[in-house]
Short mmCIF file of C-alpha atoms in Angstrom, two decimals:
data_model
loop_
_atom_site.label_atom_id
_atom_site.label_comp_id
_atom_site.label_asym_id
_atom_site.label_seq_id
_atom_site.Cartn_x
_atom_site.Cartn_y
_atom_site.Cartn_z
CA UNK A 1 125.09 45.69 -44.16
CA UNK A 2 124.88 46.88 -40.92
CA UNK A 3 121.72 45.41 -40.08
CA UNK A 4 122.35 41.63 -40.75
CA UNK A 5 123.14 40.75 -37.31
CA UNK A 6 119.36 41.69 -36.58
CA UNK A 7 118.36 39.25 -39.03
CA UNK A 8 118.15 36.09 -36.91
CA UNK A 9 115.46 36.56 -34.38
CA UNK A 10 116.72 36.21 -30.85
CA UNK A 11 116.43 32.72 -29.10
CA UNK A 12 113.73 33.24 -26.14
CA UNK A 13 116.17 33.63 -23.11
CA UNK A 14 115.50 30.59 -20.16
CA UNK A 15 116.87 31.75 -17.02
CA UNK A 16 117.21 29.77 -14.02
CA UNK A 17 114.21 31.16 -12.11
CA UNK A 18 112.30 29.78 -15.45
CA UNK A 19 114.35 26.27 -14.82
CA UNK A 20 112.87 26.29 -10.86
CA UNK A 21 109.42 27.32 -11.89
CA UNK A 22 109.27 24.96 -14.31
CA UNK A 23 110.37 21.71 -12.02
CA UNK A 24 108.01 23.11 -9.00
CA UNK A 25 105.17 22.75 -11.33
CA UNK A 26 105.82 19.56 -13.34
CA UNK A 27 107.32 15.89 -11.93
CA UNK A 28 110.35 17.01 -12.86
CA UNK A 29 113.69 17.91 -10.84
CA UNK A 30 115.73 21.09 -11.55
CA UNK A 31 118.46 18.53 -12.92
CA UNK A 32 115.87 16.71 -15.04
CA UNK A 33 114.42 19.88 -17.06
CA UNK A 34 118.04 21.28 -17.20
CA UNK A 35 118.08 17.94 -19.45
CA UNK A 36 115.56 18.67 -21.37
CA UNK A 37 116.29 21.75 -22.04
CA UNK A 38 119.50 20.14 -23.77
CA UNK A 39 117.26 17.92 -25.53
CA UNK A 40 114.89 20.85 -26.38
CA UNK A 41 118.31 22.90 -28.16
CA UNK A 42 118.85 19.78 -30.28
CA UNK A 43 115.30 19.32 -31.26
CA UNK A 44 114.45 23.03 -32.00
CA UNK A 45 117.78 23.45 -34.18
CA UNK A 46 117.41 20.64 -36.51
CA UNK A 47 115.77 23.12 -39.37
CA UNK A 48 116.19 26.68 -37.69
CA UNK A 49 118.27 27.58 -34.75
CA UNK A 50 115.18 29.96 -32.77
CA UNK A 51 114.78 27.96 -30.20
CA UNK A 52 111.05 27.00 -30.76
CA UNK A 53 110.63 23.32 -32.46
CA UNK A 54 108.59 23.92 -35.77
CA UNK A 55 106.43 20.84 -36.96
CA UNK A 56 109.25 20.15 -39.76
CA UNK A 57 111.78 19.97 -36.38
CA UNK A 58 108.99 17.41 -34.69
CA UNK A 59 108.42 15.94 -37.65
CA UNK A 60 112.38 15.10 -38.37
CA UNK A 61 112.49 14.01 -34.12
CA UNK A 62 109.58 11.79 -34.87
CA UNK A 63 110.67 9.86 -37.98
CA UNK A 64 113.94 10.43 -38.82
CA UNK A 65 113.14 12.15 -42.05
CA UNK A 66 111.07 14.49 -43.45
CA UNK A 67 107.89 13.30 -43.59
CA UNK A 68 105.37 15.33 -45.28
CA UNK A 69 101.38 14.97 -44.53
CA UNK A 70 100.96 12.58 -41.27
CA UNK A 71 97.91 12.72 -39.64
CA UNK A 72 99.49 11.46 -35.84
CA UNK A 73 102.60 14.33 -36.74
CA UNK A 74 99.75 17.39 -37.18
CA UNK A 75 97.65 15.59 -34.07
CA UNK A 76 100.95 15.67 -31.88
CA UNK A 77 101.65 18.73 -32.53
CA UNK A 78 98.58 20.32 -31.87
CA UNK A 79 98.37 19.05 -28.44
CA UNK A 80 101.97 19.92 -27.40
CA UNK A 81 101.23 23.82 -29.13
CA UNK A 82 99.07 24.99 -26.12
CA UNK A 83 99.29 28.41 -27.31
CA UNK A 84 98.57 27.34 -30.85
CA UNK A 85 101.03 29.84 -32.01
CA UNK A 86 102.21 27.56 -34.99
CA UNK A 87 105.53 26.80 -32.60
CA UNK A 88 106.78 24.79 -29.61
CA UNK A 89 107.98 26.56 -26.59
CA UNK A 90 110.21 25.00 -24.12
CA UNK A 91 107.35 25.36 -21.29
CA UNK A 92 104.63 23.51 -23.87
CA UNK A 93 107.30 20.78 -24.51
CA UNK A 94 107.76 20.07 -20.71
CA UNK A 95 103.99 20.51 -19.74
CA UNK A 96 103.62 17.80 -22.59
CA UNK A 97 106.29 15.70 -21.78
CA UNK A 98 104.85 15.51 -18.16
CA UNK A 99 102.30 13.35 -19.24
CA UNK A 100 104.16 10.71 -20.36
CA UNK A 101 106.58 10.79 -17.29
CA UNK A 102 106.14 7.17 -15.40
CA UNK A 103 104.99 8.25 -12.66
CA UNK A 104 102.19 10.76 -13.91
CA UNK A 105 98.32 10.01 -12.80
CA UNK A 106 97.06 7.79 -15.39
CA UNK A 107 93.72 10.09 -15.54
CA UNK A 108 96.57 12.71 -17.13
CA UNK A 109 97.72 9.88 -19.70
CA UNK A 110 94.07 8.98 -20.39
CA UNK A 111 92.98 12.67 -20.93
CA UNK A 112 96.31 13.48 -23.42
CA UNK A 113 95.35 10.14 -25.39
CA UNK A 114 91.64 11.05 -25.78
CA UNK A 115 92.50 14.91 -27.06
CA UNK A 116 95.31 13.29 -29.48
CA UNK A 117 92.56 10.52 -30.89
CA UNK A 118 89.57 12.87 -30.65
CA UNK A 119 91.20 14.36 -34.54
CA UNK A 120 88.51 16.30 -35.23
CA UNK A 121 87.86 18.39 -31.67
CA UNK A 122 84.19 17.09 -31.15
CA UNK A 123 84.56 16.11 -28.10
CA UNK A 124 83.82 12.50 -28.82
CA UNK A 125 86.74 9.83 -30.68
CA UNK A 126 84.74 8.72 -34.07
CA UNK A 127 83.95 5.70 -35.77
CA UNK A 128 85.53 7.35 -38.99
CA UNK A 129 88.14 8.59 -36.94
CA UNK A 130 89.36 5.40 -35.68
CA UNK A 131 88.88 3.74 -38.89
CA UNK A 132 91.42 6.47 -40.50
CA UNK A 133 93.79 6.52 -37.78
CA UNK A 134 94.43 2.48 -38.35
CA UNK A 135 94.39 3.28 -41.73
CA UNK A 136 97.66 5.64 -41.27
CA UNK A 137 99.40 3.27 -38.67
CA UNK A 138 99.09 0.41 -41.71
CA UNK A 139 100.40 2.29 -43.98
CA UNK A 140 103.13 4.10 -42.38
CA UNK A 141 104.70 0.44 -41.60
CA UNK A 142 103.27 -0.53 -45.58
CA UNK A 143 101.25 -3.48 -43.90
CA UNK A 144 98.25 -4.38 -46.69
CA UNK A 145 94.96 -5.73 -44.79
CA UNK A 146 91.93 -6.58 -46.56
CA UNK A 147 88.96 -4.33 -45.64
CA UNK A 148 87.33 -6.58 -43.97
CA UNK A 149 89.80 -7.47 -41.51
CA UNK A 150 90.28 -3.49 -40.71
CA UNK A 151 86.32 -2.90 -40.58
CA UNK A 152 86.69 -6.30 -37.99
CA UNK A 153 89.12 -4.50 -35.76
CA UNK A 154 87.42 -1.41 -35.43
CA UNK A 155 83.87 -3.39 -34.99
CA UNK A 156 85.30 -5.12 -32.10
CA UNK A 157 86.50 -2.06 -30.65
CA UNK A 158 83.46 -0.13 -30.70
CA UNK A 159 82.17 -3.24 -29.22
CA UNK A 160 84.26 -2.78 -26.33
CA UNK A 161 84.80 0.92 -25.78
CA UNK A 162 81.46 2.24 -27.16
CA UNK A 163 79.12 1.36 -24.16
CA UNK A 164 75.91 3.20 -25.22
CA UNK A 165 75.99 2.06 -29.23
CA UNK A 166 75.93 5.55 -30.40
CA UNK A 167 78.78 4.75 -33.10
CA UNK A 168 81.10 7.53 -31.00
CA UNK A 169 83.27 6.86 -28.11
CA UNK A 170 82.79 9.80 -25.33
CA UNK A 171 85.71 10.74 -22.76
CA UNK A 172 83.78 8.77 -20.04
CA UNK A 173 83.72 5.22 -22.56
CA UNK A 174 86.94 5.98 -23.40
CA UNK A 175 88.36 6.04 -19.46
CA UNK A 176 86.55 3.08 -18.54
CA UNK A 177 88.05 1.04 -21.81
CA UNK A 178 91.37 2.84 -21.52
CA UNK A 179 91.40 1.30 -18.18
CA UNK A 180 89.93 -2.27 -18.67
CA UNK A 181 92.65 -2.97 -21.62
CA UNK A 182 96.10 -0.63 -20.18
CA UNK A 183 97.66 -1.60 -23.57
CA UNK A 184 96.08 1.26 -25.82
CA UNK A 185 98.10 3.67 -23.17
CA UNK A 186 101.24 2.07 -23.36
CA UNK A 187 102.80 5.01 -25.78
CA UNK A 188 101.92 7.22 -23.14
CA UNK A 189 104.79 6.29 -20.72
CA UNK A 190 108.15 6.73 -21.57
CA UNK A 191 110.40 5.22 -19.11
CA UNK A 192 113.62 7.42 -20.73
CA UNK A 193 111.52 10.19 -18.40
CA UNK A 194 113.17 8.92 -15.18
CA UNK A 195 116.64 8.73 -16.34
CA UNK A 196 116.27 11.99 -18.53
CA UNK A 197 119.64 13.05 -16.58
CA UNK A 198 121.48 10.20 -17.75
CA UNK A 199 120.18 10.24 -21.45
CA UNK A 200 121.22 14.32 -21.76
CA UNK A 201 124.24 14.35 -19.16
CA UNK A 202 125.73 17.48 -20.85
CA UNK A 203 122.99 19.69 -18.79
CA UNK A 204 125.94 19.37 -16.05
CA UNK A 205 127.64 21.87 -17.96
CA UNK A 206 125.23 24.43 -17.82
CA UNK A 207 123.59 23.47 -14.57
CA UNK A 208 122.54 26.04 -12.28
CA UNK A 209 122.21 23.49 -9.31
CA UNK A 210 123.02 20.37 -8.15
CA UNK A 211 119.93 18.30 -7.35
CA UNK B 1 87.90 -15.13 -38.57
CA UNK B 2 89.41 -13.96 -34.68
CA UNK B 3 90.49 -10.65 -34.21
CA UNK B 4 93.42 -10.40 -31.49
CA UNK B 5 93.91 -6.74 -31.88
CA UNK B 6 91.99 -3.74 -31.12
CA UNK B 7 92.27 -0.51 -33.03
CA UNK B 8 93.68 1.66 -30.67
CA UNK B 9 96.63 -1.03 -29.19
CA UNK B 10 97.57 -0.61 -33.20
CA UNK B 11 97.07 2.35 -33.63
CA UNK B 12 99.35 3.05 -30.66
CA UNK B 13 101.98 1.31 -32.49
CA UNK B 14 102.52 3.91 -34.81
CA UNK B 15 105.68 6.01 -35.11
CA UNK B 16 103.74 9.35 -35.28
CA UNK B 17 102.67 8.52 -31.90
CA UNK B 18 105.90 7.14 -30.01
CA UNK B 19 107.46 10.22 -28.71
CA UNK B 20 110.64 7.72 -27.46
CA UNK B 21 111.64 8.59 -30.64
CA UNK B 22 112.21 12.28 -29.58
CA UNK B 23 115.04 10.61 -27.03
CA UNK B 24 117.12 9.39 -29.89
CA UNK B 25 118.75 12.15 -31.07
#
């Protein structure tokens, strides 16, 4: 009927003034979150064209098909859903993505890490929390390892990381070990951040300035 | 028995977690 073209709610508009307040704010260039924006329109189109990526849409991004429960998918998306509207906005996905850029302060990497590991909000990264998150990283690659060897690993990191013994590893322990041992923040660079413009080179189509 | 590997550099690892996934579209 007449009212079908109402049906589909209307993508949220992105104007250029958006674009420039966007890059003023964040490491990135106009050019560069003109390129994620194209990135953005693939990723929040996968399931439903609204231009907002739903968890199915991250989910899809994430692991190539749909995945169901994952602890790390619901964690993710949590922290990129500043709003916690259920949805990711193009802002929240470039205010995230910031994070990871190369040449964001490491206290930004170390602070994103912490919220994403710290699963249940307490303010402190569990025993039983790190315990289940190897648990989900062994089995999403189907690795077996005896129980012993897992309650090994985490022993020896709460060795390390919890300073004060209290079985819980608080933002301050988790700086100091996140900085003694860089490897546990090497997900949280992605080089593909500096050459965003080359990766997404159709933004040049719908630029609204040359950088 | 020697552990070379601490939690979090595994749990890193994981694909839930590497958002250079997100770039290969």
């Amino acid at each position: 009927g007449c009212f079908d073209r109402h049906r589909q709610p209307p993508r949220p508009s992105f104007t250029h003034d958006d674009v420039v307040r966007l890059a003023a704010t964040s490491p990135f260039s106009v050019n560069e979150v003109e390129a994620l924006r194209e990135l953005f329109n693939k990723l929040s189109s996968s399931v439903l064209d609204d231009g907002l990526i739903h968890k199915e849409e991250l989910s899809l991004a994430l692991f190539k098909t749909p995945a169901g429960e994952n602890l790390f998918l619901d964690r993710v998306f949590d922290v990129f859903d500043e709003k916690k509207n259920g949805v990711i906005e193009f802002d929240e996905f470039v205010h995230a993505l910031s994070v990871f850029h190369p040449y964001a302060p490491l206290e930004a990497k170390i602070d994103f890490a912490f919220s994403l590991y710290d699963l249940r909000q307490t303010g402190y990264i569990e025993r039983e929390e790190v315990r289940q998150m190897v648990v989900a990283t062994l089995s999403e690659s189907g690795i077996q390892m005896p129980d012993e060897t897992l309650e090994a690993i985490v022993d020896k990191t709460f060795e390390d990381a919890d300073a004060d013994k209290d079985e819980k590893i608080s933002k301050d322990e988790w700086k100091a070990y996140a900085i003694r041992y860089p490897a546990v923040l090497k997900n949280m660079t992605l080089p593909y951040l500096k050459d965003i413009t080359t990766v997404f080179p159709s933004f040049i189509f719908n630029t609204g300035v040359e950088d | 028995q020697p552990v070379a590997m601490n939690a979090f550099e595994l749990i890193s690892m994981s694909k839930g977690l590497n958002l250079g996934n997100l770039f290969d579209v």
